[in-house]
CSV table of C-alpha atoms and ligand atoms in Angstrom, one decimal:
chain,number,residue,atom,x,y,z
A,828,MET,CA,125.9,-28.9,41.2
A,829,HIS,CA,125.1,-29.4,44.9
A,830,ASP,CA,123.3,-32.8,46.0
A,831,LEU,CA,120.0,-32.4,45.0
A,832,HIS,CA,119.2,-35.5,46.5
A,833,ALA,CA,120.2,-35.0,49.7
A,834,ILE,CA,118.3,-31.8,49.6
A,835,SER,CA,115.5,-33.4,49.4
A,836,LYS,CA,115.6,-35.1,52.5
A,837,LEU,CA,115.6,-31.6,54.3
A,838,PHE,CA,112.1,-31.4,53.3
A,839,GLN,CA,108.3,-32.5,53.7
A,840,MET,CA,108.5,-34.2,49.8
A,841,ARG,CA,105.9,-37.2,50.3
A,842,ALA,CA,107.4,-38.2,46.7
A,843,ASP,CA,110.3,-40.4,45.3
A,844,PHE,CA,113.2,-38.0,43.8
A,845,VAL,CA,114.1,-38.5,40.2
A,846,GLU,CA,116.4,-36.3,39.3
A,847,ALA,CA,117.4,-32.8,39.5
A,848,GLN,CA,118.9,-29.7,36.9
A,849,PRO,CA,119.6,-26.8,37.2
A,850,PHE,CA,117.0,-24.2,36.3
A,851,GLY,CA,116.7,-20.9,35.0
A,852,SER,CA,118.3,-17.7,34.8
A,853,GLY,CA,118.3,-15.8,37.8
A,854,HIS,CA,121.0,-13.9,39.0
A,855,ILE,CA,121.5,-14.4,42.5
A,856,ASN,CA,120.5,-17.3,43.6
A,857,ASP,CA,121.2,-21.4,43.0
A,858,THR,CA,117.6,-22.6,41.6
A,859,TYR,CA,116.8,-26.9,40.5
A,860,CYS,CA,114.5,-27.7,39.2
A,861,ALA,CA,113.9,-31.7,40.6
A,862,TRP,CA,111.4,-34.3,39.5
A,863,TYR,CA,109.5,-36.9,41.7
A,864,ASP,CA,107.7,-39.7,41.7
A,865,GLN,CA,104.2,-39.1,43.5
A,866,ALA,CA,102.5,-42.5,44.5
A,867,GLY,CA,103.2,-42.7,40.4
A,868,SER,CA,103.1,-39.1,38.9
A,869,ARG,CA,105.4,-37.4,38.2
A,870,ILE,CA,105.4,-34.0,39.4
A,871,ARG,CA,108.2,-31.1,40.0
A,872,TYR,CA,109.1,-29.0,42.7
A,873,ILE,CA,111.8,-25.9,42.8
A,874,HIS,CA,114.7,-26.7,45.5
A,875,GLN,CA,116.5,-23.2,46.3
A,876,ARG,CA,120.1,-21.7,47.9
A,877,ILE,CA,119.8,-18.6,48.9
A,878,ASN,CA,122.8,-17.1,48.0
A,879,HIS,CA,124.1,-15.5,51.5
A,880,HIS,CA,126.8,-13.2,50.2
A,881,VAL,CA,124.2,-11.5,48.5
A,882,PHE,CA,121.3,-12.1,51.7
A,883,LYS,CA,123.1,-11.5,54.6
A,884,ASN,CA,120.2,-12.7,56.9
A,885,PRO,CA,118.0,-15.8,55.0
A,886,ILE,CA,116.7,-16.5,57.6
A,887,GLN,CA,115.0,-13.0,58.0
A,888,VAL,CA,114.3,-13.5,54.1
A,889,MET,CA,112.4,-16.8,54.3
A,890,GLU,CA,110.7,-15.2,57.8
A,891,ASN,CA,109.3,-12.2,55.1
A,892,VAL,CA,108.6,-14.8,52.3
A,893,ALA,CA,106.4,-17.3,54.7
A,894,ARG,CA,104.1,-14.1,55.9
A,895,VAL,CA,103.7,-12.8,52.4
A,896,THR,CA,103.1,-16.7,50.7
A,897,SER,CA,100.6,-17.3,54.0
A,898,HIS,CA,98.8,-13.9,53.8
A,899,ALA,CA,98.2,-14.7,49.8
A,900,LEU,CA,96.9,-18.0,50.3
A,901,ALA,CA,95.1,-17.2,52.9
A,902,ARG,CA,93.1,-14.8,50.7
A,903,LEU,CA,93.0,-16.7,47.4
A,904,LEU,CA,91.2,-19.4,49.6
A,905,ALA,CA,89.3,-17.0,51.7
A,906,GLU,CA,87.5,-15.7,48.4
A,907,GLY,CA,87.2,-19.8,46.6
A,908,HIS,CA,90.0,-19.3,43.5
A,909,PRO,CA,89.7,-21.9,42.7
A,910,GLU,CA,94.1,-22.6,41.8
A,911,ALA,CA,95.2,-20.9,44.7
A,912,HIS,CA,98.4,-22.8,44.7
A,913,ARG,CA,98.8,-22.0,41.4
A,914,ARG,CA,98.3,-18.0,42.5
A,915,THR,CA,101.4,-17.7,44.9
A,916,LEU,CA,104.5,-19.7,46.3
A,917,THR,CA,103.7,-21.7,48.9
A,918,CYS,CA,107.1,-23.2,51.0
A,919,ILE,CA,107.1,-27.0,51.6
A,920,PRO,CA,108.2,-27.5,54.8
A,921,ALA,CA,111.4,-29.0,56.3
A,922,TRP,CA,111.3,-31.6,58.8
A,923,ASP,CA,111.0,-29.1,61.9
A,924,GLY,CA,108.7,-27.3,60.7
A,925,LYS,CA,110.2,-24.7,58.9
A,926,PRO,CA,109.6,-23.3,55.4
A,927,TYR,CA,113.7,-24.0,54.8
A,928,ALA,CA,116.5,-26.7,56.0
A,929,PHE,CA,120.2,-25.5,56.2
A,930,ASP,CA,122.6,-28.6,54.6
A,931,ALA,CA,125.9,-29.9,55.3
A,932,ALA,CA,127.7,-27.1,54.5
A,933,GLY,CA,125.8,-24.3,56.2
A,934,ASN,CA,123.9,-23.2,53.0
A,935,LEU,CA,119.8,-22.0,53.1
A,936,TRP,CA,117.7,-24.3,50.8
A,937,ARG,CA,113.6,-23.5,50.4
A,938,THR,CA,111.4,-25.6,47.6
A,939,TYR,CA,108.3,-24.6,46.7
A,940,PRO,CA,105.9,-26.3,44.4
A,941,PHE,CA,106.6,-25.7,40.5
A,942,ILE,CA,104.0,-23.6,38.6
A,943,GLU,CA,103.2,-25.4,36.0
A,944,ARG,CA,102.2,-24.1,32.2
A,945,THR,CA,103.8,-21.0,33.2
A,946,ARG,CA,107.0,-19.0,32.0
A,947,GLY,CA,108.7,-16.6,32.9
A,948,TYR,CA,110.5,-14.4,30.3
A,949,ASP,CA,113.7,-12.7,29.7
A,950,GLU,CA,112.6,-10.9,26.4
A,951,ILE,CA,108.9,-9.9,26.0
A,952,GLU,CA,107.2,-11.0,23.1
A,953,CYS,CA,103.8,-9.2,23.0
A,954,ASN,CA,101.8,-6.2,24.3
A,955,LYS,CA,99.5,-8.8,26.2
A,956,GLN,CA,102.7,-9.9,27.8
A,957,ALA,CA,103.2,-6.6,29.3
A,958,TYR,CA,99.5,-5.7,30.1
A,959,GLN,CA,99.6,-8.7,32.1
A,960,ALA,CA,103.5,-8.9,33.7
A,961,ALA,CA,102.2,-5.4,35.0
A,962,ARG,CA,99.3,-5.9,36.4
A,963,THR,CA,100.3,-9.0,37.9
A,964,PHE,CA,103.1,-7.1,39.9
A,965,GLY,CA,100.1,-4.0,41.0
A,966,ALA,CA,98.0,-6.3,42.5
A,967,PHE,CA,100.6,-8.1,44.3
A,968,GLN,CA,100.9,-4.7,45.6
A,969,THR,CA,97.5,-4.0,46.2
A,970,LEU,CA,97.8,-7.4,48.9
A,971,THR,CA,101.3,-7.0,50.1
A,972,ALA,CA,98.7,-3.2,51.5
A,973,ASN,CA,97.1,-5.4,53.5
A,974,LEU,CA,99.7,-7.3,55.1
A,975,PRO,CA,99.4,-7.5,59.0
A,976,GLY,CA,101.7,-7.7,61.8
A,977,GLU,CA,105.2,-5.8,61.7
A,978,ARG,CA,107.4,-3.8,59.5
A,979,LEU,CA,108.6,-6.6,56.9
A,980,HIS,CA,112.6,-7.3,57.3
A,981,GLU,CA,114.8,-5.1,55.0
A,982,THR,CA,116.7,-7.8,53.9
A,983,ILE,CA,119.5,-6.1,52.2
A,984,ALA,CA,119.3,-2.0,53.7
A,985,GLY,CA,119.3,0.4,50.9
A,986,PHE,CA,118.1,-1.5,48.0
A,987,HIS,CA,116.9,1.1,45.7
A,988,ASP,CA,118.1,3.8,47.3
A,989,THR,CA,119.8,5.3,44.0
A,990,PRO,CA,122.1,7.9,46.0
A,991,GLN,CA,123.6,5.3,48.1
A,992,ARG,CA,124.5,3.3,44.9
A,993,LEU,CA,125.9,6.3,43.1
A,994,ALA,CA,128.1,6.7,46.4
A,995,ALA,CA,129.2,2.5,46.1
A,996,LEU,CA,129.8,3.4,42.6
A,997,GLU,CA,132.6,6.2,43.0
A,998,VAL,CA,133.9,3.7,46.1
A,999,ALA,CA,134.7,1.3,43.4
A,1000,ILE,CA,136.2,3.2,41.1
A,1001,GLU,CA,138.4,4.7,44.4
A,1002,THR,CA,139.5,1.6,45.0
A,1003,ASP,CA,139.7,-0.1,41.3
A,1004,ILE,CA,140.3,-3.5,42.7
A,1005,ALA,CA,140.2,-5.4,39.5
A,1006,GLY,CA,142.1,-2.8,38.0
A,1007,ARG,CA,139.5,-1.7,35.2
A,1008,ALA,CA,138.8,1.3,36.1
A,1009,ALA,CA,140.7,3.0,33.2
A,1010,THR,CA,138.6,1.3,31.0
A,1011,VAL,CA,135.7,2.3,31.9
A,1012,GLN,CA,135.7,6.1,31.4
A,1013,ALA,CA,132.9,7.0,28.9
A,1014,GLU,CA,130.6,4.6,31.3
A,1015,ILE,CA,131.9,6.7,34.3
A,1016,ALA,CA,131.2,10.3,33.7
A,1017,PHE,CA,127.5,8.9,31.9
A,1018,VAL,CA,126.9,8.1,35.9
A,1019,ARG,CA,127.7,11.7,36.5
A,1020,ALA,CA,126.9,13.5,34.3
A,1021,ARG,CA,123.3,12.4,36.3
A,1022,ALA,CA,124.4,12.4,39.6
A,1023,ALA,CA,121.7,15.1,40.0
A,1024,ASP,CA,118.5,12.6,39.1
A,1025,CYS,CA,120.0,9.6,41.8
A,1026,PRO,CA,118.1,11.3,44.8
A,1027,ARG,CA,114.5,12.4,43.2
A,1028,ILE,CA,112.6,9.8,44.4
A,1029,THR,CA,114.6,9.5,47.6
A,1030,ASP,CA,114.0,12.7,48.4
A,1031,LEU,CA,110.6,12.9,47.9
A,1032,ILE,CA,110.2,9.6,50.2
A,1033,ALA,CA,111.9,10.8,52.8
A,1034,SER,CA,110.0,14.5,52.9
A,1035,GLY,CA,106.2,12.4,52.8
A,1036,ILE,CA,105.4,13.2,49.4
A,1037,ILE,CA,106.0,9.5,48.2
A,1038,PRO,CA,104.9,7.0,50.8
A,1039,GLU,CA,106.8,4.0,52.2
A,1040,ARG,CA,104.6,0.5,50.9
A,1041,VAL,CA,105.4,-2.9,51.1
A,1042,THR,CA,106.9,-3.4,47.4
A,1043,HIS,CA,108.6,-6.2,45.6
A,1044,ASN,CA,111.5,-4.4,45.0
A,1045,ASP,CA,112.9,-6.9,42.1
A,1046,THR,CA,110.0,-7.0,39.4
A,1047,LYS,CA,112.0,-7.5,36.7
A,1048,LEU,CA,110.0,-9.5,33.8
A,1049,ASN,CA,110.8,-12.9,34.8
A,1050,ASN,CA,110.1,-12.3,37.6
A,1051,VAL,CA,106.4,-13.0,37.0
A,1052,LEU,CA,105.4,-16.5,35.4
A,1053,LEU,CA,102.6,-15.8,33.4
A,1054,ASP,CA,100.3,-19.1,31.5
A,1055,ILE,CA,102.0,-20.1,28.4
A,1056,ALA,CA,98.2,-20.6,26.9
A,1057,THR,CA,96.9,-17.4,26.9
A,1058,ALA,CA,99.8,-14.9,28.0
A,1059,GLU,CA,97.5,-14.3,31.8
A,1060,GLY,CA,99.7,-13.2,35.0
A,1061,VAL,CA,99.9,-16.3,37.4
A,1062,CYS,CA,102.0,-16.1,40.1
A,1063,VAL,CA,104.5,-13.1,41.3
A,1064,ILE,CA,108.4,-15.2,41.8
A,1065,ASP,CA,111.3,-14.1,43.9
A,1066,LEU,CA,110.2,-12.4,46.9
A,1067,ASP,CA,113.8,-12.1,48.9
A,1068,THR,CA,112.9,-8.7,48.4
A,1069,THR,CA,109.3,-7.6,49.1
A,1070,MET,CA,110.4,-5.2,52.0
A,1071,PRO,CA,109.6,-1.5,52.6
A,1072,GLY,CA,110.1,0.3,49.6
A,1073,SER,CA,108.3,2.7,46.7
A,1074,ALA,CA,105.8,1.2,44.5
A,1075,LEU,CA,107.5,4.2,42.0
A,1076,TYR,CA,110.8,1.0,41.5
A,1077,ASP,CA,108.8,-1.6,41.0
A,1078,PHE,CA,106.9,0.5,38.3
A,1079,GLY,CA,110.6,1.2,36.4
A,1080,ASP,CA,112.0,-2.1,37.1
A,1081,MET,CA,108.8,-3.5,34.5
A,1082,VAL,CA,109.6,-1.0,31.9
A,1083,ARG,CA,113.5,-1.6,32.5
A,1084,THR,CA,112.5,-5.2,31.6
A,1085,ALA,CA,109.7,-5.2,29.2
A,1086,ALA,CA,110.1,-1.9,27.2
A,1087,PRO,CA,113.4,-2.1,25.4
A,1088,THR,CA,113.9,-4.0,22.2
A,1089,THR,CA,116.4,-6.2,23.1
A,1090,ARG,CA,117.8,-8.2,26.6
A,1091,GLU,CA,119.9,-6.8,29.3
A,1092,ASP,CA,122.6,-8.1,28.0
A,1093,GLU,CA,122.5,-7.5,24.6
A,1094,ALA,CA,125.9,-6.3,23.6
A,1095,ASN,CA,125.0,-4.8,19.9
A,1096,LEU,CA,123.9,-1.4,21.1
A,1097,GLY,CA,122.3,-0.5,18.0
A,1098,GLN,CA,119.7,-2.6,18.5
A,1099,ILE,CA,118.8,-0.8,21.6
A,1100,GLY,CA,115.5,0.8,21.7
A,1101,ILE,CA,112.4,1.0,23.1
A,1102,ARG,CA,109.0,0.3,22.3
A,1103,LEU,CA,106.2,3.2,23.5
A,1104,ASP,CA,102.9,0.7,22.5
A,1105,ARG,CA,105.0,-1.9,25.1
A,1106,PHE,CA,105.1,0.8,27.4
A,1107,GLU,CA,101.8,2.0,27.3
A,1108,ALA,CA,100.9,-1.7,28.2
A,1109,LEU,CA,102.6,-1.7,31.0
A,1110,VAL,CA,100.8,1.5,32.3
A,1111,LYS,CA,97.6,0.2,31.6
A,1112,GLY,CA,98.2,-3.2,33.1
A,1113,TYR,CA,99.8,-1.5,36.0
A,1114,LEU,CA,97.3,1.2,36.4
A,1115,SER,CA,94.3,-1.1,35.9
A,1116,ALA,CA,95.4,-3.2,39.3
A,1117,ALA,CA,97.6,-0.4,41.8
A,1118,THR,CA,94.7,2.2,42.6
A,1119,PHE,CA,96.4,3.4,45.3
A,1120,LEU,CA,98.7,5.6,43.7
A,1121,ASN,CA,99.0,9.3,45.3
A,1122,ASP,CA,100.2,12.2,42.2
A,1123,ALA,CA,103.4,12.7,43.0
A,1124,GLU,CA,103.7,8.6,42.2
A,1125,LEU,CA,101.7,8.9,38.8
A,1126,SER,CA,103.9,11.9,37.8
A,1127,LEU,CA,106.6,10.3,38.2
A,1128,LEU,CA,106.1,6.8,36.3
A,1129,ALA,CA,107.8,7.7,33.3
A,1130,PHE,CA,110.5,8.6,35.0
A,1131,SER,CA,111.2,6.1,37.2
A,1132,GLY,CA,112.3,3.6,34.1
A,1133,LYS,CA,115.1,5.9,33.8
A,1134,LEU,CA,116.4,6.1,37.4
A,1135,ILE,CA,115.8,2.4,38.0
A,1136,THR,CA,117.5,1.9,34.6
A,1137,LEU,CA,120.3,4.1,35.3
A,1138,GLU,CA,120.7,2.5,38.5
A,1139,CYS,CA,121.0,-0.9,37.7
A,1140,GLY,CA,123.9,0.3,35.3
A,1141,ILE,CA,125.5,1.9,37.7
A,1142,ARG,CA,125.4,-1.3,39.7
A,1143,PHE,CA,126.2,-4.2,36.9
A,1144,LEU,CA,129.1,-1.3,36.8
A,1145,THR,CA,130.7,-0.9,40.2
A,1146,ASP,CA,130.6,-4.9,40.4
A,1147,TYR,CA,132.5,-4.8,37.0
A,1148,LEU,CA,135.0,-3.1,38.8
A,1149,ASP,CA,135.0,-5.1,42.3
A,1150,GLY,CA,136.2,-7.5,40.1
A,1151,ASP,CA,132.9,-9.9,39.5
A,1152,THR,CA,131.4,-10.8,42.9
A,1153,TYR,CA,127.3,-9.9,43.1
A,1154,PHE,CA,125.9,-11.1,39.8
A,1155,LYS,CA,126.3,-14.0,38.3
A,1156,THR,CA,128.2,-13.9,34.7
A,1157,ASN,CA,128.6,-16.1,32.1
A,1158,ARG,CA,130.9,-14.6,29.8
A,1159,PRO,CA,133.7,-12.2,30.1
A,1160,ASP,CA,133.5,-8.7,30.4
A,1161,HIS,CA,129.5,-10.0,31.0
A,1162,ASN,CA,128.9,-7.1,33.7
A,1163,LEU,CA,130.5,-4.3,31.4
A,1164,ASP,CA,127.9,-5.0,28.5
A,1165,ARG,CA,125.3,-5.1,30.9
A,1166,CYS,CA,126.3,-2.0,32.4
A,1167,ARG,CA,126.4,0.3,28.6
A,1168,ASN,CA,123.0,-1.7,27.7
A,1169,GLN,CA,121.6,0.0,30.4
A,1170,PHE,CA,122.9,3.2,29.7
A,1171,ALA,CA,122.4,3.0,26.2
A,1172,PHE,CA,118.5,2.3,27.1
A,1173,VAL,CA,118.7,5.1,29.8
A,1174,ALA,CA,119.3,7.3,26.8
A,1175,VAL,CA,116.6,6.2,24.4
A,1176,LEU,CA,114.4,6.8,27.7
A,1177,GLU,CA,115.7,10.4,27.7
A,1178,GLU,CA,115.2,10.8,23.7
A,1179,ASN,CA,111.2,9.2,25.0
A,1180,MET,CA,110.5,10.8,28.1
A,1181,ASP,CA,107.8,13.4,26.6
A,1182,ALA,CA,105.9,11.1,24.6
A,1183,MET,CA,106.5,8.5,28.0
A,1184,GLU,CA,105.0,11.3,30.5
A,1185,GLU,CA,102.0,11.9,27.7
A,1186,ILE,CA,100.9,8.3,27.7
A,1187,VAL,CA,100.9,8.2,31.4
A,1188,ARG,CA,98.4,11.3,31.4
A,1189,ARG,CA,96.3,10.3,29.3
A,1190,THR,CA,96.1,6.8,31.0
A,1191,ALA,CA,95.8,8.3,33.9
A,1192,GLN,CA,94.1,11.4,33.4
A,1193,LEU,CA,96.4,12.9,35.0
A,1194,VAL,CA,96.9,16.8,35.5
A,1195,PRO,CA,100.4,17.3,35.3
A,1196,CYS,CA,102.2,17.8,38.7
A,1197,GLU,CA,104.9,20.1,39.6
A,1198,CYS,CA,106.6,17.8,41.9
B,741,ADP,P1,117.0,-15.1,41.3
B,741,ADP,O1,116.8,-14.7,43.2
B,741,ADP,O2,118.3,-16.2,41.0
B,741,ADP,O3,116.4,-14.6,39.9
B,741,ADP,P2,114.1,-16.5,41.4
B,741,ADP,O4,113.4,-17.0,42.5
B,741,ADP,O5,114.1,-15.9,40.0
B,741,ADP,O6,115.7,-16.3,41.5
B,741,ADP,O7,114.5,-18.1,40.3
B,741,ADP,C1,115.1,-18.4,39.4
B,741,ADP,C2,114.2,-18.3,38.2
B,741,ADP,O8,113.6,-20.0,38.4
B,741,ADP,C3,112.9,-17.6,37.8
B,741,ADP,O9,113.5,-16.7,36.8
B,741,ADP,C4,112.1,-18.9,37.4
B,741,ADP,O10,111.7,-18.9,36.0
B,741,ADP,C5,112.1,-20.4,37.7
B,741,ADP,N1,111.1,-20.3,39.0
B,741,ADP,C6,111.1,-19.2,40.8
B,741,ADP,N2,110.7,-20.2,41.2
B,741,ADP,C7,109.5,-20.6,40.4
B,741,ADP,C8,108.7,-21.9,40.5
B,741,ADP,N3,108.3,-22.1,41.9
B,741,ADP,N4,107.8,-22.6,39.4
B,741,ADP,C9,108.5,-22.4,37.7
B,741,ADP,N5,109.9,-21.6,37.7
B,741,ADP,C10,110.5,-21.4,38.8
B,742,GN1,C1,118.7,-9.7,40.2
B,742,GN1,O1,117.7,-12.0,41.0
B,742,GN1,P1,117.6,-11.4,40.0
B,742,GN1,O2,118.0,-11.8,38.8
B,742,GN1,O3,115.5,-12.1,39.6
B,742,GN1,C2,119.0,-8.6,41.1
B,742,GN1,C3,118.1,-7.3,41.0
B,742,GN1,C4,118.7,-6.5,39.3
B,742,GN1,C5,118.3,-7.8,38.9
B,742,GN1,C6,118.7,-7.2,36.7
B,742,GN1,C7,118.8,-9.4,44.6
B,742,GN1,O4,117.6,-10.1,40.2
B,742,GN1,O5,118.3,-6.2,41.7
B,742,GN1,O6,117.5,-5.6,39.1
B,742,GN1,O7,119.7,-9.0,38.6
B,742,GN1,N1,118.3,-9.3,42.7
B,742,GN1,C8,119.2,-8.6,43.3
B,742,GN1,O8,118.9,-8.4,36.5
B,742,GN1,O9,120.7,-7.9,43.5
B,743,MG,MG1,114.7,-13.7,39.5
């Protein structure tokens, strides 16, 4: 627990600090919800410490976040949106005017208004949530397509370079720093049997068939806040990986997190299945907002869910072999449970791929494409 009262003094809060607690279930940053008294009203803010082991250049992260959120706010204000400041994150400035501040230990902190009357979900509850989450991420991609200025910084190089993730796993197996490789031979075999899948999207990006876009890159379900009362998509959060990427990995991560019947770390693999009606809701929600996709992208929407689930499982397995240094864990073998869960879901997706592709074709009225 950090000294949040001291952190609060780094920002232009214009309110009196009351108390703070750790908040949310993100795997990367340290997130706190802090209550303030603002001229007699209780309001809350999010203070976040960026994990600089994951984001090696946190100032670049904040340059991207500031550009994207300023652009979003300007668009919302221009269209006269009645709750523009609830529809996008906005950075509270530090005393020097920057959208971040460093504490005495050298950690980078940022502060956002708390987006009220919303929730992020670790586990989906209904099709409307799936539709709204996907529509909101699709709208976010539409918004970032018009971002003026230079290419955004790549805050993590090769973030969705699945072949590179596979190569990193092979290094972790070889190094076996935590002495765990012998216990995960079945998982290693599972990945190696699917090595040919790994470059399918990156190869198409390299050949120009799939375009580079400005994408979110971490579109898990709990990174979009939905209205508690109506389930309407309100605000996309966790913008640290918003950078050049492929729309397919964004759609795929919605499938990974909103189509399964369990949450990502469910250890009882027998419970892991797919709700095809949820998948259909995702396709409909996404395509209702992301109207810019080309035929190659459309034809790979179903496959993208499988690929990023495989990639995520590879990353959990790599972290397990490395001794759990990247993702936050809160029980022994947490990363191994996550990895097994993801691979079980990959197998489910493979069994359902024909049905999923048919849903995409029906929804997009797409003539099947060869790539
Ligand atoms: P991480 O990178 O660790 O996942 P996030 O930026 O996703 O960090 O934040 C963690 C959690 O905090 C989110 O899942 C969400 O529940 C909550 N959260 C973050 N920002 C806000 C905000 N502005 N308003 C309300 N809740 C937020
Ligand atoms: C991390 O930060 P969070 O919890 O939203 C990770 C994603 C993974 C996800 C798996 C920067 O997301 O890439 O898909 O965990 N974020 C980063 O749950 O590595
Ligand atoms: Mg998050």
